[in-house]
CSV table of C-alpha atoms in Angstrom, one decimal:
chain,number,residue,atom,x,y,z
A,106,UNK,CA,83.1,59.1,122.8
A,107,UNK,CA,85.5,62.2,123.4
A,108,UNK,CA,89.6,61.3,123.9
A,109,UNK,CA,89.2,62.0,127.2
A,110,UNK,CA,86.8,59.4,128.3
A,111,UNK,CA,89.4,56.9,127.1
A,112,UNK,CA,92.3,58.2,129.7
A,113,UNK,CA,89.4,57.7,132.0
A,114,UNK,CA,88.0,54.5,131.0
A,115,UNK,CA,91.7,53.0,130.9
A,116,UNK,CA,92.9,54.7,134.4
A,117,UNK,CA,89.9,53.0,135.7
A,118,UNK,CA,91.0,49.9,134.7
A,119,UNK,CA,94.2,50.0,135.7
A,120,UNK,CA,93.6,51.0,139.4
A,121,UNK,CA,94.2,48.4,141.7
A,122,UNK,CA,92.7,50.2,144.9
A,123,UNK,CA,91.1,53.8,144.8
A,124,UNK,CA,90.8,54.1,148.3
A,125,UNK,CA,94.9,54.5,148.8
A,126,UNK,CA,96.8,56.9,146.9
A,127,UNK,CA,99.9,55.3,147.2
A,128,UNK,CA,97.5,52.3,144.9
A,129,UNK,CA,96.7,54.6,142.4
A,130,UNK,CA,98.1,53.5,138.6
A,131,UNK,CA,100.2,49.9,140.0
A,132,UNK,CA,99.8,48.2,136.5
A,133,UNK,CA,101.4,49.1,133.2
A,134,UNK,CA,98.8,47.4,130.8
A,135,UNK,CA,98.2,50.6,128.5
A,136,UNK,CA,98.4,50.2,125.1
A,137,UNK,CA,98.7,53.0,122.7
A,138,UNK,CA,98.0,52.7,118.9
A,139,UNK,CA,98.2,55.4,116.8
A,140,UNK,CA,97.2,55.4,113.3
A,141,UNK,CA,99.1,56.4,109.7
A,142,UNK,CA,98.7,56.5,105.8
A,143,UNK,CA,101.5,55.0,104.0
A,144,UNK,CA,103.3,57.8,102.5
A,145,UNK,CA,101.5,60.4,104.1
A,146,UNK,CA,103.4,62.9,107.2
A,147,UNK,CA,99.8,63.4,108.2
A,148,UNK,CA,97.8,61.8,110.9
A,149,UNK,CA,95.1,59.2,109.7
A,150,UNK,CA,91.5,59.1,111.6
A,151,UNK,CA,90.1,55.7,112.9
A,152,UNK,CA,86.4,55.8,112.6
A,153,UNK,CA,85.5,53.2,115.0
A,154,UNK,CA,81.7,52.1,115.4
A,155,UNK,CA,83.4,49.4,118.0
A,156,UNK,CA,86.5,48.2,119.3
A,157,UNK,CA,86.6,44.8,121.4
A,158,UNK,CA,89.2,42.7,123.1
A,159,UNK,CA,89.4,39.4,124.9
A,160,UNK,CA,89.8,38.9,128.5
A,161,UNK,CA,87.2,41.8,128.9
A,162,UNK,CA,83.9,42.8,128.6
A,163,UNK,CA,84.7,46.8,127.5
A,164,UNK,CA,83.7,47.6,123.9
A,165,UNK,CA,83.6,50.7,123.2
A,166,UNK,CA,83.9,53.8,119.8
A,167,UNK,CA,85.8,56.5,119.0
A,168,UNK,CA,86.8,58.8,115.9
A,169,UNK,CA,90.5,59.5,116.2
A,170,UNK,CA,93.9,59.4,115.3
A,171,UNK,CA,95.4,57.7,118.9
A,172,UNK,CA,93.5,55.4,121.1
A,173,UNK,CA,94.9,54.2,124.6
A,174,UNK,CA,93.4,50.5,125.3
A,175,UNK,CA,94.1,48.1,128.9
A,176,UNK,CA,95.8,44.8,128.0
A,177,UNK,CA,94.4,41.9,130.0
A,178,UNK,CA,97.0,41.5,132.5
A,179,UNK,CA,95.7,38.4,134.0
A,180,UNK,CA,96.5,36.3,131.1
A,181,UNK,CA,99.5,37.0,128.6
A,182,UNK,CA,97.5,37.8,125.3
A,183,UNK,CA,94.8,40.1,124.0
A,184,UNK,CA,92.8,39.7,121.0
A,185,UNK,CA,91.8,43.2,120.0
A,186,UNK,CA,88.9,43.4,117.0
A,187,UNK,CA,88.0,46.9,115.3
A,188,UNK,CA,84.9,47.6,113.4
A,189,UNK,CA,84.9,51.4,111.4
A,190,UNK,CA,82.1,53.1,110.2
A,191,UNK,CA,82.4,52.2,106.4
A,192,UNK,CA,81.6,48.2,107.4
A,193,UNK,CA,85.4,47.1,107.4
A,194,UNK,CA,87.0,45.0,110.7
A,195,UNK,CA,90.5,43.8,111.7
A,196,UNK,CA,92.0,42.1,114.5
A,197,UNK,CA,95.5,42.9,116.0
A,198,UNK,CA,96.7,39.5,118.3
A,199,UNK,CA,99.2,40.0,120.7
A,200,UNK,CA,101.2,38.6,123.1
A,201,UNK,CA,102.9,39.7,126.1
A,202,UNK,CA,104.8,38.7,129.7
A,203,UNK,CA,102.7,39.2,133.0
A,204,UNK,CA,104.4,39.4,136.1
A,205,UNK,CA,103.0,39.6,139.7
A,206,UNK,CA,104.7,42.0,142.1
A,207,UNK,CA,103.1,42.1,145.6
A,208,UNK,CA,103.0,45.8,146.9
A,209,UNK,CA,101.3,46.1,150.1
A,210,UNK,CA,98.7,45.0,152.4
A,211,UNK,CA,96.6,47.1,151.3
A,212,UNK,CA,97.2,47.6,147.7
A,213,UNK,CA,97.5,43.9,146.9
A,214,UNK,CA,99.5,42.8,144.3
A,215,UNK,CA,100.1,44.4,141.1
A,216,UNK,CA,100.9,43.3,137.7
A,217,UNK,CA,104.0,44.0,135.3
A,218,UNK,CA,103.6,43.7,131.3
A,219,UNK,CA,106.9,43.9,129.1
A,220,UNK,CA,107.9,41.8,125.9
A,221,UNK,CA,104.9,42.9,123.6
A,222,UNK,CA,105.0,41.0,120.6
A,223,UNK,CA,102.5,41.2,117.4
A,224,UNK,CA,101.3,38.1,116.5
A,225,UNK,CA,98.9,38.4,114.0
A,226,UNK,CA,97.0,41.1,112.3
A,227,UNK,CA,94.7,41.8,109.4
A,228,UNK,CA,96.0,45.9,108.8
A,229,UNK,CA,97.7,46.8,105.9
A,230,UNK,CA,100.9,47.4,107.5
A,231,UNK,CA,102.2,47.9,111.4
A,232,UNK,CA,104.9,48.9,113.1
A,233,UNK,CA,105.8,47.8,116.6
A,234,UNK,CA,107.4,51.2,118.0
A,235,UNK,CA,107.5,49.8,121.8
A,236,UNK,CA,107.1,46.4,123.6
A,237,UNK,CA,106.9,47.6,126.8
A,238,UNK,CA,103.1,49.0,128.0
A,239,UNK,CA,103.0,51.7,130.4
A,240,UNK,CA,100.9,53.3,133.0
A,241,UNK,CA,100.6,56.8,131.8
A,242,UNK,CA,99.8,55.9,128.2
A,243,UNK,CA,102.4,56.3,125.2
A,244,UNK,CA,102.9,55.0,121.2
A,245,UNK,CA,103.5,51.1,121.2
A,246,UNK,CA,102.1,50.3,117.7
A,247,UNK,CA,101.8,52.2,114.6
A,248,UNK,CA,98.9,51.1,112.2
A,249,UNK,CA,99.3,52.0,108.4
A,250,UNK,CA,97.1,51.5,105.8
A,251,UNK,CA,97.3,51.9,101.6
A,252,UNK,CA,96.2,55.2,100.5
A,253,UNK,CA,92.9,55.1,98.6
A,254,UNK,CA,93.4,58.0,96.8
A,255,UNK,CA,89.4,59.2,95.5
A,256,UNK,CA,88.9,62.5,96.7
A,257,UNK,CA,89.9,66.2,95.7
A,258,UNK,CA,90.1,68.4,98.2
A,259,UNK,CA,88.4,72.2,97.7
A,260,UNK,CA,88.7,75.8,99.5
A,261,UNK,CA,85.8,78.5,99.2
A,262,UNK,CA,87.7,81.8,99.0
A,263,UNK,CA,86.7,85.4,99.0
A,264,UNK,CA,89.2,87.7,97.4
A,265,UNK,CA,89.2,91.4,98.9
A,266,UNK,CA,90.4,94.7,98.0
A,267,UNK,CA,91.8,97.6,100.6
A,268,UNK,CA,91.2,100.6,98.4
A,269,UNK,CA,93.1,99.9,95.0
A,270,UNK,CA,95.5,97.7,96.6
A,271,UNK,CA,95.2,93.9,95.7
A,272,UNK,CA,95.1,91.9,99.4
A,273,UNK,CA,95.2,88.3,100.0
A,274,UNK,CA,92.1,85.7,100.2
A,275,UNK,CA,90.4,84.6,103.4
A,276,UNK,CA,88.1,81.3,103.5
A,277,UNK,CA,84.8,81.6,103.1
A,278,UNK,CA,82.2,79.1,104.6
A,279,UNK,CA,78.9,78.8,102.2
A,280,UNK,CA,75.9,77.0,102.9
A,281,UNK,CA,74.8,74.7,100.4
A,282,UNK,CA,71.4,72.8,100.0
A,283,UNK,CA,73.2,69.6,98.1
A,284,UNK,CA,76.6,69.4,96.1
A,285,UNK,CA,75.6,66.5,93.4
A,286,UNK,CA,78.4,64.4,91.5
A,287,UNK,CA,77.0,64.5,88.3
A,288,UNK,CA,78.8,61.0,87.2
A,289,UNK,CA,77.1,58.8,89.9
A,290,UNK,CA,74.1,61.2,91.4
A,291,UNK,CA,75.8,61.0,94.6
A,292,UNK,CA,74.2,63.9,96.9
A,293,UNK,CA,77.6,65.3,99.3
A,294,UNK,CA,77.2,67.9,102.1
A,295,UNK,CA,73.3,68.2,102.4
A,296,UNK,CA,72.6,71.2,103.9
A,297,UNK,CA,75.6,71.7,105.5
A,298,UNK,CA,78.0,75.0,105.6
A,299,UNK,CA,81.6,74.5,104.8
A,300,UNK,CA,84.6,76.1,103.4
A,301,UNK,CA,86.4,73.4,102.8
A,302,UNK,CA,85.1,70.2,101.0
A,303,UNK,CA,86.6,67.2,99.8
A,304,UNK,CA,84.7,65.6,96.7
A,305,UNK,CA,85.1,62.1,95.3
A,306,UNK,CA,86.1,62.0,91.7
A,307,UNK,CA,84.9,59.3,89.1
A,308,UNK,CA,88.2,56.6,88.6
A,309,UNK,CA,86.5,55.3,85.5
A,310,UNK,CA,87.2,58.4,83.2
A,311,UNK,CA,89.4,61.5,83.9
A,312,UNK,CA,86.9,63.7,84.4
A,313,UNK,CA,84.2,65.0,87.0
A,314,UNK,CA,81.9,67.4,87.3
A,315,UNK,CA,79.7,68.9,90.1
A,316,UNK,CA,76.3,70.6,90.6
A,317,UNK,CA,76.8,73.2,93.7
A,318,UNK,CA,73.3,74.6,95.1
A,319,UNK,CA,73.4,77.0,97.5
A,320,UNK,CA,72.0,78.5,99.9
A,321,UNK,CA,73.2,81.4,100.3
A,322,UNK,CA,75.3,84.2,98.5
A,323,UNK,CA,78.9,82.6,98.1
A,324,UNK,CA,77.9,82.8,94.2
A,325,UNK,CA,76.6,86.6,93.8
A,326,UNK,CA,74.1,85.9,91.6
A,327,UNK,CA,73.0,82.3,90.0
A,328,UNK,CA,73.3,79.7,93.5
A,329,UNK,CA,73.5,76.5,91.6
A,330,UNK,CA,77.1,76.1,89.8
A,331,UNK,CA,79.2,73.8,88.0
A,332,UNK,CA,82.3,72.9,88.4
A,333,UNK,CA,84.8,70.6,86.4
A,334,UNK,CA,87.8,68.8,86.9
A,335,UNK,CA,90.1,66.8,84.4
A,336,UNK,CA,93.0,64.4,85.8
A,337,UNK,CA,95.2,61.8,84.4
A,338,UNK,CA,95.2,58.4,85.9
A,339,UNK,CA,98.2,56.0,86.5
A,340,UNK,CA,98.5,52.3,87.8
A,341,UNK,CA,101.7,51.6,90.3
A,342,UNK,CA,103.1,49.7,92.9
A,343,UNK,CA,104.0,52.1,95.4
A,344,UNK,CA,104.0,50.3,98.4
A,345,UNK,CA,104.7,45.9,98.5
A,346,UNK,CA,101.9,45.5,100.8
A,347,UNK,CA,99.6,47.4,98.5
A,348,UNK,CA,100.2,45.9,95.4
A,349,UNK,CA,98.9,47.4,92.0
A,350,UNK,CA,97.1,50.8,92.7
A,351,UNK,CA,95.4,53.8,90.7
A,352,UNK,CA,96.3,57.6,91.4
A,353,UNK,CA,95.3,60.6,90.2
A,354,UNK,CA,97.7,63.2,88.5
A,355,UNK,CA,98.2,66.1,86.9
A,356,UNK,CA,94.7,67.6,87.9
A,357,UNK,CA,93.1,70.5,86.1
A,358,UNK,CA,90.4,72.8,86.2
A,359,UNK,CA,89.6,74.1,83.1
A,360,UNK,CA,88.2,71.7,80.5
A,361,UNK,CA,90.6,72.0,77.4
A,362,UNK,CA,87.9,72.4,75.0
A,363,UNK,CA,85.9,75.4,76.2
A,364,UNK,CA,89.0,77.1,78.6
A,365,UNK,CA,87.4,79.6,80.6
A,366,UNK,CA,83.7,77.6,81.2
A,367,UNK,CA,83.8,77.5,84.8
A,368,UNK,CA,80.7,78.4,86.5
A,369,UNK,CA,82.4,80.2,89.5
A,370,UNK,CA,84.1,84.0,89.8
A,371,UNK,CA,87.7,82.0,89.5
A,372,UNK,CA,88.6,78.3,90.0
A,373,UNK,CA,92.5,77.7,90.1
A,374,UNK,CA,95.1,74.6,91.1
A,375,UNK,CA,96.1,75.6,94.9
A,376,UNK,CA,100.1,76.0,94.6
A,377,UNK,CA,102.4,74.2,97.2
A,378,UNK,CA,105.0,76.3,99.4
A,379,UNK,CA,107.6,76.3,96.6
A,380,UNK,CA,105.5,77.3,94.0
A,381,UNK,CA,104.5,74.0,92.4
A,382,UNK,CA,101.0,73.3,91.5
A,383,UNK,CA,98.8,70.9,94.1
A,384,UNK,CA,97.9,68.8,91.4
A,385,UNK,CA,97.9,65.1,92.6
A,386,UNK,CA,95.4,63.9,94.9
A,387,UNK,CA,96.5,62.6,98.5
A,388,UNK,CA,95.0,60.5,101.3
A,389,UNK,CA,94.2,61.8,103.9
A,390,UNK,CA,93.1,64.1,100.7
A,391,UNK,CA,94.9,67.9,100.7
A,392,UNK,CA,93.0,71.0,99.4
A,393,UNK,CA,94.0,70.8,95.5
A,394,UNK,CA,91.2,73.9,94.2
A,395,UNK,CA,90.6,77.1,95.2
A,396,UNK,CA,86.8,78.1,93.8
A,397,UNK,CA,87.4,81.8,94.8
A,398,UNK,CA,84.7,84.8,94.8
A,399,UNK,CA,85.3,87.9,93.3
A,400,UNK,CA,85.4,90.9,95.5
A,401,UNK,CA,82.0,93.5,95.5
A,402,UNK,CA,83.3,96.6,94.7
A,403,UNK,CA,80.8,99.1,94.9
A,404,UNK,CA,79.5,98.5,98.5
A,405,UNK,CA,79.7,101.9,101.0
A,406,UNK,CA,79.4,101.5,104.5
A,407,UNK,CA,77.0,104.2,106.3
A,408,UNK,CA,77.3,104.2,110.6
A,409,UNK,CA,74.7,105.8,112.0
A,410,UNK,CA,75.7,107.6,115.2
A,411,UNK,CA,74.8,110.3,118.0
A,412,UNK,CA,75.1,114.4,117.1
A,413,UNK,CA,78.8,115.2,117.1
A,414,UNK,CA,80.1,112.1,118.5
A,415,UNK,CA,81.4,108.8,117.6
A,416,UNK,CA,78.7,106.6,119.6
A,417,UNK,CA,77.2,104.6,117.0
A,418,UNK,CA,73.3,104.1,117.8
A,419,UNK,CA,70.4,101.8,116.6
A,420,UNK,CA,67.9,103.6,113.9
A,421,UNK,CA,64.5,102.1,113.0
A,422,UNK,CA,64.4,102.2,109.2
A,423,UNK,CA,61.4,102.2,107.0
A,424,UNK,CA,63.4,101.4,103.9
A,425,UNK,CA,66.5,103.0,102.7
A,426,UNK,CA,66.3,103.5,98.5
A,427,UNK,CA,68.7,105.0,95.9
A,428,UNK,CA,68.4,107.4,93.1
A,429,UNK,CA,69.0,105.0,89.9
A,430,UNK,CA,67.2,101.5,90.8
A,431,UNK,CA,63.4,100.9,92.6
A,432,UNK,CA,65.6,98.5,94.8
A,433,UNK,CA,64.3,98.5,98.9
A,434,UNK,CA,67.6,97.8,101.4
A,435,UNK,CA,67.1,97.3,105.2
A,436,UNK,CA,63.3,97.8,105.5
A,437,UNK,CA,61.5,97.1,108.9
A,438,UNK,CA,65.4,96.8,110.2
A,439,UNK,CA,67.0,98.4,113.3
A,440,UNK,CA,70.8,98.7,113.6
A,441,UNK,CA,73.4,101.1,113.3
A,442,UNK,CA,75.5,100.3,110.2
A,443,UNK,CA,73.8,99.6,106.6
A,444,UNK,CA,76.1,98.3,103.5
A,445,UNK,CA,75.1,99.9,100.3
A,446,UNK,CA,75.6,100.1,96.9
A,447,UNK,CA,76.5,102.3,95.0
A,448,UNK,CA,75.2,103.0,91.2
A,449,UNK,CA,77.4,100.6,89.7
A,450,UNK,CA,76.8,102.1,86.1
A,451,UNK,CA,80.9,103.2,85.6
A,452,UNK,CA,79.5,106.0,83.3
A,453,UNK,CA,78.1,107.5,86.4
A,454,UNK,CA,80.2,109.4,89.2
A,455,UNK,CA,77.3,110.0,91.9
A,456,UNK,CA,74.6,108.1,94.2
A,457,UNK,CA,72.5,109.7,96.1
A,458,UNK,CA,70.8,107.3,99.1
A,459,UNK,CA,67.3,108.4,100.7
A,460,UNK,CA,66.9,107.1,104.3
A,461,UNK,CA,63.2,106.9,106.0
A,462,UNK,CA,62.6,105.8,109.2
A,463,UNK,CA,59.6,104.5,111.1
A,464,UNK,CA,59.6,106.9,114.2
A,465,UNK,CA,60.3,110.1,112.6
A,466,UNK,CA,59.3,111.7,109.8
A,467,UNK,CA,62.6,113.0,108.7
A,468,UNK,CA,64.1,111.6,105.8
A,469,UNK,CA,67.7,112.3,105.1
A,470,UNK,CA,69.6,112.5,101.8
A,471,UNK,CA,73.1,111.4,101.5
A,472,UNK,CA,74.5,112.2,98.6
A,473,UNK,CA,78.4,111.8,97.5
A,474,UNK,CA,80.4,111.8,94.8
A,475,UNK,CA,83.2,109.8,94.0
A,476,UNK,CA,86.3,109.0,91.2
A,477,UNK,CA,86.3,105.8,89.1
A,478,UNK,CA,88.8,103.8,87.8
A,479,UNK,CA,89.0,100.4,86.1
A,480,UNK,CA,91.5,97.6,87.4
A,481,UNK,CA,92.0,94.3,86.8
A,482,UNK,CA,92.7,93.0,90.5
A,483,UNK,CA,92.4,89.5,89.6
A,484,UNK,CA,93.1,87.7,86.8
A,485,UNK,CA,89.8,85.4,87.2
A,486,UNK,CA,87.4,88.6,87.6
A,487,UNK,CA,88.9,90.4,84.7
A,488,UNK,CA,88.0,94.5,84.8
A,489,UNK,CA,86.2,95.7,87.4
A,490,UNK,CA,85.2,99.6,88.9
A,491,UNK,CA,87.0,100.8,91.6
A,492,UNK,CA,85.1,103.4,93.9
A,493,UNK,CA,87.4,106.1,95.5
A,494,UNK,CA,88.0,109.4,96.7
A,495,UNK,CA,84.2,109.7,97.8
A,496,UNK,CA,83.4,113.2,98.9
A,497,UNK,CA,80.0,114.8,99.2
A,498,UNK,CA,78.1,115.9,96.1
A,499,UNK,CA,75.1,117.8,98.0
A,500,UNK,CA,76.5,119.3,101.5
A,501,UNK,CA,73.9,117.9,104.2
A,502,UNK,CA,74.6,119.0,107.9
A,503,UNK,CA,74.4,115.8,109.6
A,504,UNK,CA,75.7,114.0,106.6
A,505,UNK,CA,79.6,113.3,107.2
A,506,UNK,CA,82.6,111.6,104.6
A,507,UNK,CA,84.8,110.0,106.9
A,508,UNK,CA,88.8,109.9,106.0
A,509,UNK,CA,88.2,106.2,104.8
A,510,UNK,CA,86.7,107.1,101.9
A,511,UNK,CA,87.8,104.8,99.5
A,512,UNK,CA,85.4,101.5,99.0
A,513,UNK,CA,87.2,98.4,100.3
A,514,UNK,CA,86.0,95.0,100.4
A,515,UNK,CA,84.6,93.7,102.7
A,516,UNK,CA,83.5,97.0,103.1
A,517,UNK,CA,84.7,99.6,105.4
A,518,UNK,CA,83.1,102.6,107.3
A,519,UNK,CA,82.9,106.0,104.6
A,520,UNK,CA,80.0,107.8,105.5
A,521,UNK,CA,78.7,108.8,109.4
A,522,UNK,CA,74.9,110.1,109.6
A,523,UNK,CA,74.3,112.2,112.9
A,524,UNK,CA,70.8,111.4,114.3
A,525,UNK,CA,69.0,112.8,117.6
């Protein structure tokens, strides 16, 4: 059930007479929980499979962080019972003062809740913020719970390049087929597509590993990956209420025995604001890894567009194949941009692209030169070939190097081919 259906369900409790505007909203039995980690400035999420209370026969569910409930008003308690998704339950008893105030004719009386008390409940931890309900809905109790600290949190990056300029990363969503924890066999995301994930890790040793399959081409090569992570554990009584507890600290990625086996382009410890490694897991968890992928750097981009104009227009290609592999790109396709790549031997400073297309017989060449460089970009990719300066190597008339003719990533228009 959506937030909004429990302003409605509540409002339609607490209306005394619809017909009347002046009776709209006489009662002030809302109650508003909201709900906290210890330790945490972040909100925590109430998954709810149902949520009862006496004096009524509403039950409902939600998944949220704030929940707006009607107090009985014609008695001076409420017994209010949670059940979440993972099988837990807790009660929250209160008590309260009802008074009767008669309005009108033709609203009837209405009823007037102050001196909310807490009597009894089976949360870690609450706060009463408020004793006084209202009619509108705001923050009377705070519910907190101990952090169970079990999950690291991951980002899926792609690093990109604007000419032979280092840029920043941007989040990546991959599909996967199944993300396996090796230590337990435990299958996580199932065919889902994410770019942030949050795995648990195994409390028993200080280490866990994962099995990524994907379904797509997050990876550039080889879909399934491993990744590892190595962590110190530590027993401590952060909180009274919570008593002895294990956390997880000083988190690594890089198993000390074989330092650079990691499966992915580059795996590093995300850094906080000031510069400090995100190294200890939280709850709610935080992203602590960025598993990043390596920019492509030999991929032109070829527009295909009308006879001296700019108007990009669809083509039907046959197939579109290259002058150094027996590779097929875009066959059977109709659009108006293609992504190419180019030879990607660095001994080589050419590529010439032949284009056939299924309703004409023409086939056109484009063929273009370019200057390479080596660069190491990012630490985690080591050397790499930079693509620049592209110019044409065999002058075609309806073949065209554009001013933005250095290779980017993602890529960027370079070449224009003029069709009729």
């Amino acid at each position: 059930m959506k937030k909004t259906s429990w302003f409605i369900f509540c409002l339609v409790l607490a209306v005394s007479c619809l017909d009347e505007p002046d009776c709209y909203q006489l009662n002030n039995d809302l109650l508003g929980i909201s709900f906290h980690v210890m330790g945490s400035t972040v909100a925590d999420t109430l998954k709810a499979t149902l949520i009862s209370f006496s004096g009524t026969n509403a039950t409902t569910a939600d998944t949220t962080t704030a929940i707006l409930l009607p107090l009985n008003y014609t008695t001076t308690s409420t017994n209010i019972f949670f059940a979440r998704s993972d099988g837990s339950k807790d009660t929250l008893d209160l008590k309260y003062t009802t008074k009767v105030q008669f309005v009108s004719e033709d609203c009837g009386s209405r009823y007037i809740l102050s001196g909310l008390d807490v009597m009894h409940y089976s949360f870690d931890s609450i706060r009463l913020v408020s004793n006084a309900p209202t009619k509108s809905g705001a923050i009377n109790i705070e519910v907190y719970r101990c952090p169970k600290v079990k999950y690291v949190g991951l980002t899926l990056q792609q690093l990109y390049i604007s000419g032979t300029s280092t840029q920043s990363a941007t989040t990546l969503p991959a599909t996967f087929s199944s993300i396996t924890a090796d230590f337990s066999g435990e299958q996580i995301y199932g065919n889902n597509t994410r770019s942030t994930l949050y795995l648990p890790v195994d409390l028993t040793k200080e280490t866990s590993t994962y099995t990524f399959n994907f379904t797509d081409n997050f990876t550039n090569g080889n879909k399934i990956k491993k990744l590892t992570v190595n962590y110190d554990t530590i027993w401590k009584t952060r909180y009274k209420q919570c008593g002895l507890q294990e956390f997880v600290t000083n988190l690594r990625v890089v198993n000390p025995e074989t330092p650079t086996a990691q499966d992915f382009d580059t795996v590093a410890v995300a850094l906080k604001s000031n510069g400090d490694t995100l190294n200890v897991l939280g709850d709610p968890p935080v992203t602590n890894v960025k598993i990043m992928r390596c920019p492509i750097t030999n991929l032109t981009q070829i527009v295909f567009r009308k006879v001296n104009t700019t108007t990009a227009v669809q083509v039907h290609i046959k197939r579109i194949t290259n002058n150094y592999s027996s590779d097929e790109y875009y066959a059977g396709d109709t659009t108006s941009v293609v992504k190419l790549p180019l030879n990607p031997n660095a001994a080589v400073t050419s590529t010439e692209f032949y284009i056939e297309y299924t309703d004409r017989s023409q086939i056109d060449t484009v063929s273009v030169q370019y200057t390479l460089t080596t660069n190491t970009l990012f630490k985690g990719c080591g050397p790499q070939t930079i693509y620049s300066d592209l110019a044409e190597l065999v002058a075609h008339d309806n073949v065209i190097v554009l001013e933005t003719n250095d290779v980017k990533f993602p890529p960027v228009t370079n070449i224009a081919v003029e069709v009729n």
